[in-house]
Amino acid sequence: MKPAAFVYRAPASLPEALAQLREFGGDARVIAGGQTLVPAMSMRLARPAALIDLNGVAELAFLRAGADAIEIGAMTRQRTLERSAEIGRHARLFHLALPHVAHFQIRNRGTFGGSLCHNDPAAELPAVAAALSAEFVIAGASGDRTVGADGFFAGLLSTALEPDEILRAIRIPYLPGSCGFGFAEVARRHGDFALAGAAAVLRLGGDGTLDLARLVLFGVDDGPVRAHAAEAAMLGERPSDDLWSAAAAAAVAGISPVADLHASALYRREVAETLARRVLRQAAAELRDG
Amino acid sequence: MADGKVAVALTVNGERREALVEPRLLLSDFIRHVLRLTGTHVGCEHGVCGACTVLVDGAACRSCLLFAVQANGAEIVTVEGLAGPDGALAPLQQAFRDCHALQCGYCTPGFLISAHAFLRDTPDAAERSDAEIRSALSGNLCRCTGYQAIVKAVRQAAPAYREAGLEERR
């Protein structure tokens, strides 16, 4: 249970970190909060030749309300998001999801960017990013590029990041008007990764029908699954329990859950459908009350 | 190069400490084996049990999920830092004793640090529900007590933290 030896670098700036990453030609890993990487190294599941520690890169830890989006530096601690009034105003879905992310001791250290780049299929924050149509600003040798959530989450534990790139920031576009949010998951114990989970965002237009509907499932496939077909079918409709049931059924039609020690694929699918219905109801209740 | 040691300088329980460490040395092992502060316990060594929880710059963290080199410049508080300079038990420690909130004691240092951080950040903890206190303690595992007595102890210590907080703001 002790990590293998590695070279340690603590860059003070992002250009320095990118240069150090290139220097090791793919054998180095960047370390953010380290709440997944350190145990993986202790169990020797990961054996990087070098660690580039981003904790001293101050330019990556920020939270800014921009003109059209809230911008979150990749090294922003999960606990900072949890306690931010700015996030509460503009992206409240975070505040529904974060209490489910491990325990506060882990969130004190764990970063938003780290969770996204790891892309564990059962993790909450990639699902939140997908539901909020986050944009990912990626820094590389030739400058920055921006990728949408659908493009960023590339598959099981993998993202659009190239080996010599570092996630700089995440932009969460503002959702104009009054939105309702829903978030729910089922885990073996509080703080565990989800067996299945769901997140929803709904908004009503002036005519009382939905003009925005987002539904994301997680823990049931390679990464967060945006239920595009279910979303499209809800647009222009009036909120109703029948609508949520139909959307939930449509959402799980497109997933391929895995079976493991904790749950069968069938169980995960059934839980996902129930949770999808539940989060849509939650979001709709917020519309009614808010 | 890979086995090259790195200099770290940090403050532990108010005392300045310096050492040369291998980058792969976990903070938990640094605290126990280099600094000889064996109050911090190591249970699972992969971030699940919470026995190794310490304060890093005021924030409760798993010391087994940090490398000692990453704590360079940081201010660390371990369970040894909770008691008064004369060794008198802090109100939280006294409450654990009064309520029998420990049996074998292996998990206790981690519970004390987590509960300390929770009470410090939650001035009205005494009025919070058991569920909220349990949620704050959910990152620490105890295999002996069944948690009832630990929740009771945290509740008992809450007024002392509120008074200390008021004192500080004065």
Tab-separated table of C-alpha atoms in Angstrom, chain A residues 64-188:
chain	number	residue	atom	x	y	z
A	64	ARG	CA	-15.921	34.220	-11.612
A	65	ALA	CA	-19.333	35.434	-12.715
A	66	GLY	CA	-18.604	36.366	-16.334
A	67	ALA	CA	-20.839	38.119	-18.868
A	68	ASP	CA	-22.663	35.033	-20.128
A	69	ALA	CA	-21.352	32.204	-17.957
A	70	ILE	CA	-20.013	31.390	-14.558
A	71	GLU	CA	-16.375	30.409	-14.957
A	72	ILE	CA	-14.803	27.887	-12.632
A	73	GLY	CA	-11.066	27.239	-12.534
A	74	ALA	CA	-10.247	23.539	-12.837
A	75	MET	CA	-8.469	23.536	-9.443
A	76	THR	CA	-11.436	24.990	-7.577
A	77	ARG	CA	-12.104	22.784	-4.549
A	78	GLN	CA	-15.458	21.026	-4.447
A	79	ARG	CA	-15.997	22.491	-0.984
A	80	THR	CA	-15.579	26.012	-2.420
A	81	LEU	CA	-18.399	25.355	-4.899
A	82	GLU	CA	-20.543	23.922	-2.121
A	83	ARG	CA	-20.144	27.099	-0.064
A	84	SER	CA	-20.386	29.609	-2.905
A	85	ALA	CA	-23.411	31.917	-2.953
A	86	GLU	CA	-22.566	32.733	-6.584
A	87	ILE	CA	-22.981	29.047	-7.496
A	88	GLY	CA	-26.229	28.983	-5.505
A	89	ARG	CA	-27.599	31.855	-7.573
A	90	HIS	CA	-26.507	30.711	-11.013
A	91	ALA	CA	-25.966	26.959	-10.904
A	92	ARG	CA	-27.908	25.594	-7.968
A	93	LEU	CA	-27.745	22.062	-9.326
A	94	PHE	CA	-24.234	21.916	-7.807
A	95	HIS	CA	-25.679	22.466	-4.360
A	96	LEU	CA	-28.102	19.572	-4.788
A	97	ALA	CA	-25.357	17.247	-6.022
A	98	LEU	CA	-22.316	18.096	-3.883
A	99	PRO	CA	-23.573	16.647	-0.580
A	100	HIS	CA	-23.574	13.286	-2.392
A	101	VAL	CA	-19.902	13.623	-3.408
A	102	ALA	CA	-17.954	11.522	-0.899
A	103	HIS	CA	-17.490	13.335	2.455
A	104	PHE	CA	-16.557	16.882	3.339
A	105	GLN	CA	-12.977	15.854	4.106
A	106	ILE	CA	-12.662	14.632	0.504
A	107	ARG	CA	-14.435	17.709	-0.918
A	108	ASN	CA	-12.029	19.954	1.024
A	109	ARG	CA	-9.255	18.622	-1.143
A	110	GLY	CA	-11.007	17.258	-4.247
A	111	THR	CA	-11.343	19.626	-7.193
A	112	PHE	CA	-14.072	20.164	-9.779
A	113	GLY	CA	-11.617	19.752	-12.656
A	114	GLY	CA	-10.083	16.623	-11.161
A	115	SER	CA	-13.437	14.863	-10.949
A	116	LEU	CA	-14.293	15.843	-14.528
A	117	CYS	CA	-10.944	14.701	-15.941
A	118	HIS	CA	-11.156	11.371	-14.142
A	119	ASN	CA	-14.691	10.865	-15.526
A	120	ASP	CA	-15.734	8.041	-13.284
A	121	PRO	CA	-19.068	6.862	-14.734
A	122	ALA	CA	-20.652	6.902	-11.255
A	123	ALA	CA	-19.378	10.363	-10.300
A	124	GLU	CA	-21.834	13.195	-9.658
A	125	LEU	CA	-19.917	16.191	-11.004
A	126	PRO	CA	-19.576	15.042	-14.633
A	127	ALA	CA	-23.369	14.559	-14.601
A	128	VAL	CA	-23.858	18.083	-13.248
A	129	ALA	CA	-21.519	19.465	-15.921
A	130	ALA	CA	-23.456	17.597	-18.617
A	131	ALA	CA	-26.834	18.796	-17.315
A	132	LEU	CA	-25.636	22.402	-17.259
A	133	SER	CA	-24.143	22.121	-20.793
A	134	ALA	CA	-20.721	23.043	-19.467
A	135	GLU	CA	-17.955	24.152	-21.807
A	136	PHE	CA	-14.444	22.919	-21.121
A	137	VAL	CA	-11.499	25.259	-21.738
A	138	ILE	CA	-8.448	23.091	-22.397
A	139	ALA	CA	-4.908	24.489	-22.370
A	140	GLY	CA	-2.233	23.000	-24.621
A	141	ALA	CA	1.054	23.911	-26.293
A	142	SER	CA	-0.696	25.780	-29.095
A	143	GLY	CA	-3.131	27.695	-26.913
A	144	ASP	CA	-6.618	27.078	-25.575
A	145	ARG	CA	-9.462	25.138	-27.175
A	146	THR	CA	-13.034	24.786	-25.951
A	147	VAL	CA	-15.035	21.547	-25.996
A	148	GLY	CA	-18.683	20.957	-25.069
A	149	ALA	CA	-19.747	18.423	-22.455
A	150	ASP	CA	-20.898	15.927	-25.108
A	151	GLY	CA	-17.421	16.026	-26.655
A	152	PHE	CA	-15.415	16.165	-23.427
A	153	PHE	CA	-16.674	12.963	-21.813
A	154	ALA	CA	-15.233	10.546	-24.340
A	155	GLY	CA	-15.857	7.199	-22.674
A	156	LEU	CA	-15.068	5.084	-19.648
A	157	LEU	CA	-12.561	7.043	-17.501
A	158	SER	CA	-11.496	9.023	-20.538
A	159	THR	CA	-11.973	12.530	-21.857
A	160	ALA	CA	-11.086	14.669	-24.845
A	161	LEU	CA	-7.866	15.760	-23.097
A	162	GLU	CA	-4.682	14.903	-24.999
A	163	PRO	CA	-1.752	13.640	-22.885
A	164	ASP	CA	0.003	17.024	-23.142
A	165	GLU	CA	-3.091	19.106	-22.288
A	166	ILE	CA	-4.467	20.417	-18.988
A	167	LEU	CA	-8.028	21.451	-18.228
A	168	ARG	CA	-7.933	25.170	-17.466
A	169	ALA	CA	-11.529	26.077	-16.654
A	170	ILE	CA	-15.158	25.114	-16.984
A	171	ARG	CA	-17.736	27.605	-18.208
A	172	ILE	CA	-21.312	27.117	-17.035
A	173	PRO	CA	-23.533	29.203	-19.332
A	174	TYR	CA	-26.227	31.119	-17.468
A	175	LEU	CA	-29.742	29.777	-17.886
A	176	PRO	CA	-31.962	32.833	-18.301
A	177	GLY	CA	-35.370	32.714	-16.656
A	178	SER	CA	-36.389	30.659	-13.676
A	179	CYS	CA	-35.313	27.010	-13.844
A	180	GLY	CA	-36.202	24.058	-11.662
A	181	PHE	CA	-33.497	21.550	-10.743
A	182	GLY	CA	-33.615	17.949	-9.604
A	183	PHE	CA	-30.875	15.596	-8.417
A	184	ALA	CA	-31.054	12.114	-6.894
A	185	GLU	CA	-28.925	9.021	-6.611
A	186	VAL	CA	-28.900	5.610	-5.006
A	187	ALA	CA	-25.636	4.485	-3.372
A	188	ARG	CA	-24.776	1.664	-0.985
